[in-house]
Short mmCIF file of C-alpha atoms and ligand atoms in Angstrom, two decimals:
data_model
loop_
_atom_site.label_atom_id
_atom_site.label_comp_id
_atom_site.label_asym_id
_atom_site.label_seq_id
_atom_site.Cartn_x
_atom_site.Cartn_y
_atom_site.Cartn_z
CA MET A 133 157.87 143.91 141.96
CA VAL A 134 157.31 141.12 144.46
CA GLY A 135 153.85 139.60 144.34
CA ALA A 136 151.51 139.44 147.33
CA ARG A 137 150.87 136.03 148.94
CA ARG A 138 147.68 134.43 147.63
CA SER A 139 145.56 132.29 149.88
CA PHE A 140 145.23 129.16 147.76
CA ILE A 141 144.64 125.96 149.70
CA ARG A 142 147.92 124.15 149.65
CA GLU A 143 148.26 120.42 149.07
CA THR A 144 151.08 119.31 151.31
CA THR A 145 151.53 115.69 150.37
CA ILE A 146 154.92 114.61 151.65
CA VAL A 147 156.64 112.12 149.39
CA ALA A 148 157.14 108.92 151.38
CA SER A 149 160.52 107.22 151.28
CA ALA A 150 160.76 105.26 148.04
CA PRO A 151 160.02 101.51 147.99
CA PRO A 152 162.95 99.31 146.90
CA HIS A 153 163.56 99.44 143.16
CA VAL A 154 162.34 96.32 141.33
CA PRO A 155 163.97 96.09 137.88
CA ARG A 156 161.89 94.94 134.91
CA PRO A 157 164.01 93.39 132.14
CA LEU A 158 162.78 93.63 128.54
CA ALA A 159 163.97 92.46 125.12
CA ALA A 160 163.43 93.82 121.61
CA ARG A 161 163.51 91.67 118.48
CA ARG A 162 163.52 92.11 114.75
CA ALA A 163 159.96 91.87 113.47
CA GLY A 164 159.84 93.65 110.13
CA ALA A 165 159.04 97.16 109.00
CA LEU A 166 157.84 100.00 111.25
CA ARG A 167 155.01 102.00 109.71
CA GLY A 168 152.61 104.74 110.76
CA ARG A 169 152.55 108.08 112.56
CA LEU A 170 153.65 108.90 116.10
CA ARG A 171 153.44 112.06 118.19
CA PRO A 172 156.11 111.92 120.90
CA PRO A 173 155.19 113.14 124.40
CA GLY A 174 155.71 116.73 125.50
CA ASP A 175 159.20 118.12 125.86
CA LYS A 176 160.67 117.32 129.26
CA SER A 177 162.70 120.53 129.56
CA ILE A 178 159.74 122.76 128.75
CA SER A 179 157.41 120.72 130.97
CA HIS A 180 159.60 121.23 134.06
CA ARG A 181 159.96 124.93 133.31
CA SER A 182 156.24 125.51 132.71
CA LEU A 183 155.41 124.19 136.19
CA ILE A 184 158.20 126.19 137.83
CA LEU A 185 157.26 129.44 136.11
CA GLY A 186 153.65 128.71 137.05
CA LEU A 187 154.79 128.50 140.67
CA LEU A 188 156.59 131.85 140.42
CA ALA A 189 153.85 133.81 138.62
CA ILE A 190 150.81 134.97 140.57
CA GLY A 191 147.57 133.47 139.29
CA GLU A 192 146.65 130.70 136.87
CA THR A 193 149.06 129.22 134.36
CA SER A 194 147.47 126.69 132.01
CA ILE A 195 149.66 124.05 130.43
CA THR A 196 148.72 121.92 127.43
CA GLY A 197 150.69 118.85 126.40
CA LEU A 198 152.65 118.50 129.66
CA LEU A 199 154.86 115.41 129.74
CA GLU A 200 153.31 113.18 132.39
CA GLY A 201 156.52 111.27 133.05
CA ASP A 202 157.83 110.56 136.55
CA ASP A 203 160.48 113.29 136.35
CA VAL A 204 157.96 116.03 135.64
CA LEU A 205 155.44 114.70 138.18
CA ARG A 206 158.15 115.11 140.84
CA THR A 207 158.54 118.76 139.87
CA ALA A 208 154.75 119.21 140.07
CA GLU A 209 154.83 117.78 143.59
CA ALA A 210 157.74 120.04 144.57
CA CYS A 211 155.78 123.08 143.29
CA ARG A 212 152.90 122.06 145.56
CA MET A 213 155.22 121.73 148.52
CA LEU A 214 156.55 125.24 147.85
CA GLY A 215 153.10 126.80 147.87
CA ALA A 216 151.45 126.42 144.47
CA ARG A 217 148.22 124.62 143.77
CA VAL A 218 148.81 122.22 140.88
CA ASP A 219 145.89 120.37 139.25
CA ARG A 220 145.65 117.88 136.43
CA LEU A 221 142.54 118.76 134.44
CA GLY A 222 142.84 116.05 131.77
CA PRO A 223 145.50 114.21 129.74
CA GLY A 224 148.44 116.64 129.42
CA GLN A 225 146.20 119.50 130.59
CA TRP A 226 147.40 121.09 133.83
CA ARG A 227 146.74 124.24 135.84
CA VAL A 228 149.14 125.91 138.26
CA LEU A 229 147.91 128.54 140.69
CA GLY A 230 151.12 130.33 141.46
CA ALA A 231 152.22 131.49 144.88
CA GLY A 232 154.31 134.29 143.34
CA LEU A 233 157.95 135.27 143.32
CA GLY A 234 159.26 136.09 146.82
CA THR A 235 156.43 134.31 148.63
CA LEU A 236 157.33 130.63 148.53
CA VAL A 237 156.66 128.59 151.65
CA GLU A 238 159.20 126.36 153.32
CA PRO A 239 158.42 122.75 152.36
CA ARG A 240 157.37 120.47 155.23
CA GLY A 241 159.14 117.44 153.84
CA THR A 242 162.05 116.50 151.59
CA LEU A 243 161.76 117.51 147.93
CA ASP A 244 162.27 114.08 146.37
CA PHE A 245 163.09 114.42 142.68
CA GLY A 246 163.42 110.70 141.94
CA ASN A 247 165.62 110.36 138.83
CA ALA A 248 165.28 114.00 137.68
CA GLY A 249 168.43 116.11 137.45
CA THR A 250 166.61 118.95 135.70
CA GLY A 251 163.89 119.27 138.34
CA THR A 252 166.46 119.16 141.14
CA ARG A 253 168.84 121.70 139.71
CA LEU A 254 166.23 124.19 138.52
CA MET A 255 164.44 124.01 141.86
CA MET A 256 167.73 124.53 143.70
CA GLY A 257 167.88 127.84 141.83
CA VAL A 258 164.34 128.72 142.91
CA VAL A 259 165.00 127.85 146.58
CA GLY A 260 168.45 129.53 146.43
CA GLY A 261 166.73 132.83 145.63
CA HIS A 262 164.20 132.64 148.47
CA GLY A 263 164.66 132.88 152.23
CA ILE A 264 163.57 129.30 152.85
CA THR A 265 165.30 126.02 153.67
CA ALA A 266 164.69 122.86 151.66
CA THR A 267 166.18 119.39 151.49
CA PHE A 268 166.64 117.83 148.05
CA ASP A 269 166.96 114.10 147.47
CA GLY A 270 166.54 111.52 144.74
CA ASP A 271 167.12 107.93 143.67
CA ALA A 272 170.43 106.06 143.53
CA SER A 273 171.23 107.55 140.10
CA LEU A 274 170.49 111.14 141.13
CA ARG A 275 172.48 110.72 144.36
CA LYS A 276 175.59 110.09 142.24
CA ARG A 277 175.28 113.28 140.18
CA PRO A 278 177.35 116.41 140.90
CA MET A 279 175.49 119.35 142.46
CA ARG A 280 178.53 121.54 143.23
CA ARG A 281 178.25 123.19 139.84
CA ILE A 282 174.85 124.57 140.98
CA LEU A 283 175.64 125.15 144.66
CA ASP A 284 178.80 127.20 143.97
CA PRO A 285 177.13 130.06 142.06
CA LEU A 286 174.14 129.95 144.43
CA ALA A 287 176.60 130.46 147.33
CA LEU A 288 177.97 133.52 145.52
CA MET A 289 174.39 134.82 145.47
CA GLY A 290 174.04 134.30 149.24
CA ALA A 291 172.56 130.82 149.59
CA ARG A 292 174.10 128.43 152.15
CA VAL A 293 174.50 124.67 152.00
CA LEU A 294 173.51 123.40 155.45
CA SER A 295 174.33 119.77 154.67
CA GLU A 296 175.34 117.64 151.72
CA ALA A 297 176.57 114.13 151.00
CA GLU A 298 180.22 113.68 150.11
CA GLY A 299 181.40 115.64 147.08
CA GLY A 300 178.35 117.93 146.90
CA ARG A 301 175.94 115.05 146.25
CA LEU A 302 172.30 114.58 147.34
CA PRO A 303 170.78 114.70 149.87
CA VAL A 304 171.48 118.43 150.07
CA THR A 305 169.86 120.92 152.47
CA LEU A 306 169.94 124.42 151.09
CA ARG A 307 169.12 127.69 152.84
CA GLY A 308 168.24 130.28 150.21
CA SER A 309 168.72 134.03 150.35
CA SER A 310 165.70 136.35 150.42
CA GLU A 311 167.83 139.01 148.74
CA PRO A 312 170.08 137.10 146.31
CA ALA A 313 173.08 139.11 145.16
CA PRO A 314 173.16 139.94 141.46
CA ILE A 315 176.15 138.15 139.92
CA GLU A 316 177.92 137.81 136.60
CA TYR A 317 178.83 134.17 136.12
CA ARG A 318 180.73 132.39 133.36
CA THR A 319 179.59 128.76 133.35
CA PRO A 320 182.50 126.30 133.46
CA VAL A 321 180.48 123.65 131.56
CA PRO A 322 177.85 124.10 128.84
CA SER A 323 174.78 123.29 130.94
CA ALA A 324 171.26 124.62 130.56
CA GLN A 325 170.47 123.31 134.03
CA LEU A 326 173.26 125.40 135.54
CA LYS A 327 172.35 128.49 133.52
CA SER A 328 168.69 128.08 134.47
CA ALA A 329 169.39 127.63 138.18
CA ILE A 330 171.31 130.92 138.26
CA LEU A 331 168.61 132.76 136.31
CA LEU A 332 165.83 131.36 138.49
CA ALA A 333 167.70 132.47 141.64
CA GLY A 334 168.37 135.84 139.99
CA LEU A 335 164.64 136.38 139.48
CA ASN A 336 164.32 137.43 143.11
CA SER A 337 167.48 139.55 143.09
CA PRO A 338 167.21 143.33 143.32
CA GLY A 339 169.76 143.74 140.50
CA ARG A 340 170.81 142.23 137.16
CA THR A 341 171.98 138.64 136.88
CA THR A 342 174.33 137.82 134.00
CA VAL A 343 175.23 134.35 132.76
CA ILE A 344 177.89 133.90 130.09
CA GLU A 345 178.26 130.54 128.37
CA THR A 346 181.12 129.66 126.06
CA GLU A 347 178.94 127.08 124.26
CA ALA A 348 175.26 127.95 123.94
CA SER A 349 172.97 125.46 125.68
CA ARG A 350 169.21 125.04 125.21
CA ASP A 351 167.42 128.37 125.71
CA HIS A 352 163.97 127.33 126.98
CA THR A 353 164.36 129.14 130.31
CA GLU A 354 165.23 132.43 128.59
CA LYS A 355 162.33 132.11 126.13
CA MET A 356 159.82 131.21 128.81
CA LEU A 357 160.95 133.94 131.19
CA ALA A 358 160.41 136.47 128.39
CA TRP A 359 156.98 134.92 127.66
CA PHE A 360 156.01 135.34 131.34
CA GLY A 361 157.01 139.04 131.19
CA ALA A 362 160.59 139.13 132.54
CA SER A 363 163.07 141.55 131.04
CA ILE A 364 165.82 139.30 129.67
CA THR A 365 168.30 139.68 126.83
CA SER A 366 170.50 137.12 125.11
CA GLU A 367 173.26 138.03 122.70
CA PRO A 368 176.10 136.13 121.02
CA ASP A 369 179.35 135.96 122.98
CA GLY A 370 182.44 134.59 121.26
CA ALA A 371 182.29 131.96 118.52
CA HIS A 372 179.60 129.68 120.00
CA GLY A 373 178.55 131.34 123.26
CA ARG A 374 175.80 133.59 124.65
CA LYS A 375 175.55 136.34 127.23
CA ILE A 376 172.23 136.42 129.05
CA VAL A 377 171.16 139.32 131.25
CA LEU A 378 168.08 139.15 133.47
CA ALA A 379 166.59 142.10 135.36
CA GLY A 380 165.56 140.96 138.85
CA ARG A 381 162.15 141.07 140.49
CA PRO A 382 160.00 141.12 137.37
CA ASP A 383 156.24 141.08 137.63
CA LEU A 384 155.77 137.53 136.29
CA ARG A 385 152.38 137.15 134.63
CA PRO A 386 150.85 133.70 134.14
CA ARG A 387 150.75 132.74 130.46
CA PRO A 388 149.33 129.72 128.67
CA VAL A 389 152.03 127.21 127.73
CA VAL A 390 151.70 124.73 124.86
CA VAL A 391 154.43 122.10 125.20
CA PRO A 392 155.84 120.90 121.85
CA ALA A 393 156.85 117.26 121.26
CA ASP A 394 160.20 116.29 122.76
CA PRO A 395 162.95 115.87 120.15
CA SER A 396 164.93 113.78 122.64
CA SER A 397 162.05 111.27 122.82
CA ALA A 398 161.33 111.51 119.07
CA ALA A 399 164.91 110.37 118.52
CA PHE A 400 164.00 106.76 119.35
CA PRO A 401 161.23 106.12 116.77
CA LEU A 402 163.15 108.28 114.28
CA VAL A 403 166.31 106.16 114.46
CA ALA A 404 164.27 102.93 114.72
CA ALA A 405 162.64 103.79 111.36
CA LEU A 406 166.01 104.50 109.74
CA LEU A 407 167.48 101.17 110.93
CA THR A 408 164.59 98.74 110.39
CA PRO A 409 164.25 97.47 106.80
CA GLY A 410 161.09 98.56 104.96
CA SER A 411 160.17 101.23 107.54
CA ASP A 412 158.33 104.46 106.73
CA VAL A 413 157.31 106.53 109.78
CA VAL A 414 156.09 110.11 110.32
CA ILE A 415 157.01 111.76 113.63
CA GLU A 416 154.62 114.63 114.33
CA GLY A 417 155.18 118.04 115.90
CA LEU A 418 158.91 117.76 116.52
CA MET A 419 160.51 120.84 118.08
CA MET A 420 163.10 122.30 115.69
CA ASN A 421 164.75 124.71 118.15
CA PRO A 422 168.31 125.10 116.74
CA LEU A 423 169.75 124.26 120.17
CA ARG A 424 168.01 120.86 120.10
CA VAL A 425 168.47 119.61 116.52
CA GLY A 426 172.04 118.27 116.66
CA LEU A 427 170.88 114.66 116.19
CA LEU A 428 168.89 115.53 113.08
CA GLU A 429 171.91 117.33 111.65
CA SER A 430 174.17 114.35 112.38
CA LEU A 431 171.74 111.81 110.92
CA LEU A 432 171.38 113.87 107.73
CA GLU A 433 175.18 113.92 107.42
CA MET A 434 175.11 110.13 107.78
CA GLY A 435 172.84 110.02 104.72
CA ALA A 436 169.54 109.46 106.55
CA ASP A 437 166.36 109.45 104.47
CA ILE A 438 164.48 112.09 106.47
CA GLU A 439 162.04 114.57 104.94
CA ILE A 440 161.16 117.70 106.92
CA LEU A 441 157.46 118.40 106.37
CA ASP A 442 155.07 121.19 107.36
CA ARG A 443 157.33 123.56 109.31
CA ARG A 444 155.19 125.74 111.54
CA MET A 445 155.06 127.53 114.90
CA GLU A 446 153.49 125.78 117.91
CA GLY A 447 153.64 127.19 121.44
CA GLY A 448 156.34 129.71 120.51
CA GLU A 449 158.65 127.04 119.04
CA ASP A 450 159.43 126.16 115.44
CA VAL A 451 158.09 122.60 114.88
CA ALA A 452 157.87 120.19 111.94
CA ASP A 453 156.77 116.67 111.03
CA LEU A 454 159.59 114.33 110.01
CA ARG A 455 159.17 111.42 107.58
CA ALA A 456 161.87 108.81 108.13
CA ARG A 457 162.48 105.79 105.89
CA HIS A 458 164.88 102.90 106.20
CA CYS A 459 168.24 103.48 104.52
CA GLN A 460 171.92 102.56 104.81
CA LEU A 461 173.78 105.12 106.96
CA LYS A 462 177.48 105.93 106.72
CA GLY A 463 179.96 106.83 109.49
CA VAL A 464 180.69 110.51 110.24
CA ASP A 465 182.76 112.74 112.48
CA VAL A 466 180.54 114.60 114.96
CA PRO A 467 182.25 117.81 116.18
CA ALA A 468 182.45 118.63 119.90
CA ALA A 469 180.78 122.01 119.27
CA ARG A 470 177.56 120.15 118.43
CA ALA A 471 177.38 118.39 121.81
CA PRO A 472 175.15 120.92 123.64
CA ALA A 473 172.53 120.67 120.85
CA MET A 474 172.32 116.88 121.12
CA ILE A 475 173.64 116.11 124.59
CA ASP A 476 170.89 113.58 125.38
CA GLU A 477 171.00 111.96 121.94
CA TYR A 478 174.48 110.35 121.94
CA PRO A 479 173.26 106.93 123.14
CA ILE A 480 170.82 106.65 120.22
CA LEU A 481 173.34 108.16 117.78
CA ALA A 482 175.81 105.47 118.87
CA VAL A 483 173.15 102.87 118.06
CA ALA A 484 172.63 104.45 114.62
CA ALA A 485 176.43 104.47 114.14
CA SER A 486 176.52 100.72 114.91
CA PHE A 487 174.37 100.02 111.83
CA ALA A 488 176.26 102.54 109.65
CA LYS A 489 179.07 101.53 107.32
CA GLY A 490 182.37 103.01 108.50
CA GLU A 491 183.70 104.75 111.55
CA THR A 492 181.75 107.35 113.53
CA ARG A 493 183.69 109.52 115.95
CA MET A 494 181.65 111.49 118.51
CA ARG A 495 183.89 114.16 120.01
CA GLY A 496 183.92 115.99 123.32
CA LEU A 497 181.55 113.84 125.41
CA SER A 498 182.87 114.58 128.94
CA GLU A 499 179.42 115.77 130.11
CA LEU A 500 178.02 112.33 129.25
CA ARG A 501 179.85 110.96 132.27
CA VAL A 502 177.55 112.87 134.68
CA LYS A 503 174.11 112.13 133.24
CA GLU A 504 171.57 109.66 134.69
CA SER A 505 174.45 107.18 134.37
CA ASP A 506 178.03 107.47 133.14
CA ARG A 507 176.63 107.33 129.64
CA LEU A 508 179.97 107.10 127.94
CA MET A 509 180.74 103.84 129.77
CA ALA A 510 177.15 102.59 129.63
CA VAL A 511 176.97 103.05 125.85
CA SER A 512 180.37 101.51 125.24
CA ASP A 513 179.56 98.51 127.48
CA GLY A 514 176.18 98.10 125.77
CA LEU A 515 177.78 98.14 122.32
CA ASN A 516 180.28 95.52 123.50
CA ALA A 517 177.43 93.36 124.80
CA ALA A 518 175.79 93.54 121.36
CA GLY A 519 179.00 92.74 119.47
CA VAL A 520 179.68 96.22 118.07
CA GLU A 521 183.33 97.29 117.79
CA ASN A 522 183.89 100.56 119.67
CA PHE A 523 186.31 102.34 121.95
CA ILE A 524 186.60 105.44 124.13
CA GLU A 525 189.55 107.73 123.39
CA GLY A 526 189.82 110.63 125.86
CA ASP A 527 186.34 112.18 125.73
CA ASP A 528 185.54 110.74 122.29
CA LEU A 529 183.49 107.67 121.49
CA VAL A 530 184.42 105.82 118.31
CA VAL A 531 182.05 103.25 116.81
CA ARG A 532 183.14 101.03 113.92
CA GLY A 533 180.00 100.09 112.03
CA THR A 534 179.86 97.32 109.45
CA GLY A 535 176.22 97.74 108.47
CA VAL A 536 175.24 94.67 110.52
CA VAL A 537 174.78 94.39 114.32
CA PRO A 538 174.95 90.89 115.83
CA GLY A 539 172.95 91.77 118.99
CA GLY A 540 172.19 89.00 121.45
CA GLY A 541 173.57 90.58 124.63
CA MET A 542 172.17 91.82 127.93
CA VAL A 543 172.68 95.56 128.38
CA ALA A 544 173.09 97.13 131.85
CA THR A 545 170.99 100.32 131.98
CA HIS A 546 172.16 101.80 135.33
CA LEU A 547 168.77 103.47 136.05
CA ASP A 548 169.12 105.43 132.78
CA HIS A 549 166.00 105.78 130.60
CA ARG A 550 167.91 106.78 127.47
CA ILE A 551 170.27 103.79 127.69
CA ALA A 552 167.19 101.57 128.03
CA MET A 553 165.33 102.99 125.00
CA SER A 554 168.45 103.20 122.81
CA PHE A 555 169.31 99.52 123.17
CA LEU A 556 165.69 98.44 122.70
CA VAL A 557 165.80 100.32 119.37
CA MET A 558 168.98 98.43 118.53
CA GLY A 559 167.19 95.11 119.12
CA LEU A 560 164.51 96.00 116.54
CA ALA A 561 167.10 95.75 113.75
CA SER A 562 169.95 93.57 115.07
CA GLN A 563 170.38 89.94 114.00
CA LYS A 564 169.62 88.53 117.46
CA PRO A 565 167.34 90.20 120.06
CA VAL A 566 168.86 92.71 122.49
CA SER A 567 167.84 92.55 126.16
CA ILE A 568 168.03 95.30 128.76
CA ASP A 569 168.22 94.59 132.49
CA ASP A 570 165.60 97.19 133.45
CA SER A 571 162.89 99.07 131.55
CA THR A 572 161.25 100.84 134.51
CA MET A 573 163.11 104.14 134.10
CA ILE A 574 161.60 104.67 130.63
CA ALA A 575 158.59 106.05 132.52
CA THR A 576 160.64 109.08 133.59
CA SER A 577 160.59 110.65 130.12
CA PHE A 578 158.53 108.53 127.66
CA PRO A 579 155.86 106.63 129.61
CA THR A 580 154.08 105.57 126.39
CA PHE A 581 157.26 104.34 124.66
CA ARG A 582 156.31 100.68 124.52
CA PRO A 583 152.71 100.98 123.23
CA ALA A 584 153.68 103.82 120.86
CA MET A 585 156.49 101.75 119.35
CA GLU A 586 154.33 98.60 119.25
CA ALA A 587 151.68 100.55 117.32
CA LEU A 588 154.35 101.12 114.65
CA GLY A 589 155.12 97.37 114.57
CA ALA A 590 157.92 97.00 117.13
CA GLN A 591 158.17 93.73 119.06
CA PHE A 592 159.17 93.64 122.70
CA GLY A 593 158.82 90.93 125.27
C1 LIG B 272 168.33 119.86 130.40
C2 LIG B 272 169.66 120.13 130.15
C3 LIG B 272 170.66 119.09 129.85
C4 LIG B 272 170.01 117.77 129.47
C5 LIG B 272 168.86 117.42 130.38
C6 LIG B 272 167.79 118.50 130.31
C7 LIG B 272 167.43 120.98 130.73
O1 LIG B 272 171.46 118.87 130.99
O2 LIG B 272 170.96 116.73 129.48
O3 LIG B 272 168.28 116.18 130.02
O4 LIG B 272 166.20 120.80 130.66
O5 LIG B 272 167.94 122.06 131.06
P1 LIG B 272 172.75 119.80 131.28
O6 LIG B 272 172.28 121.16 131.52
O7 LIG B 272 173.40 119.21 132.51
O8 LIG B 272 173.62 119.66 130.06
#
């Protein structure tokens, strides 16, 4: 059923064109053991989705523990521009008064997603399934990222690209379809963003939308759609894949969302504790969703001293506290099939591998080339700058660890928050400090990174 338009007062702030980017270099140095407890910020994937589902449900969705990073704030602004009222009630506490599926308004300005690929691609799905036109844009990093993978299936559903930059890049102007065709789509790459865009467009379709993935990607969209009342099924397909079927035009009901801690952000203090002599750190409330725990699995194979404590359910997700202590890691072979479950964690795994004894081979990393930066190159260049032997072979990254990292270099971060945080972690345990050319992008996903790490004993400056 399509919801009736509600008459909430709309905030129509139009994002002004961005001021020139001013990089802020930062260095990390060895300063002794890390100790204490840390709760990482809310999960970025779930934060984006909670706002978007709040937009599409009619009435009040309350969100606790929302990540207040730049990426998610851009999605909040886009939701406002599409007709929702979005209010911050307190730290991490947000309320979305949804406009309802089928009733979105055409935004008056460009939807500027800054650095956020997830916000852009999911919202392209939302717009693609509504009879409105919207222009999507972002920063220099986002403008380099491929959008064809999203625009192609949306075109099959009836959406039209009115303009795009060369090669299907931002800025893109998309005209959605008010009656998106139900499709069955096999995703050519394992991407939760792609899967989610199709499902979000399919929400407003009169029929069933089917997405088949050969390698299962994170399933937060499916879980949250079910939580908001959609009829959606997910079953195994092939050795590692899933088939997801969504019935269109559900009556989405607002539900409270509790956002668990982000395992992709937890990765930084977790690895920092393993690498820094004398460390003993507890990371609280880490989401243990099987499609997000690839890093943990890999670190345990490397011999990491990690204890999993107090497994429990929080906000519909399995969570746990992790106690990590310094230890000597060993090199491992990380299979390509694990990539979707740790796709954002390869930069920090490469840092861990640099301190390990022996060779670590990380297989099947082609998707790393189209993240916030070409992460395969950025990691390899960063390791070279810090004196770590490594090479790229096809889509594999091989790191030859000796147990000791010289450090001392300047790492180019290419507007990539995870490159920035990974190499700062390296500097906490390398012989000489490691510098990064720009720390500003850390605010996109882990705005409290520096004070949270300093509270454990890290030294930056
Ligand atoms: C995300 C999916 C992943 C991941 C990104 C968040 C999501 O991207 O890298 O940081 O929330 O759906 P892909 O879907 O492109 O693999």
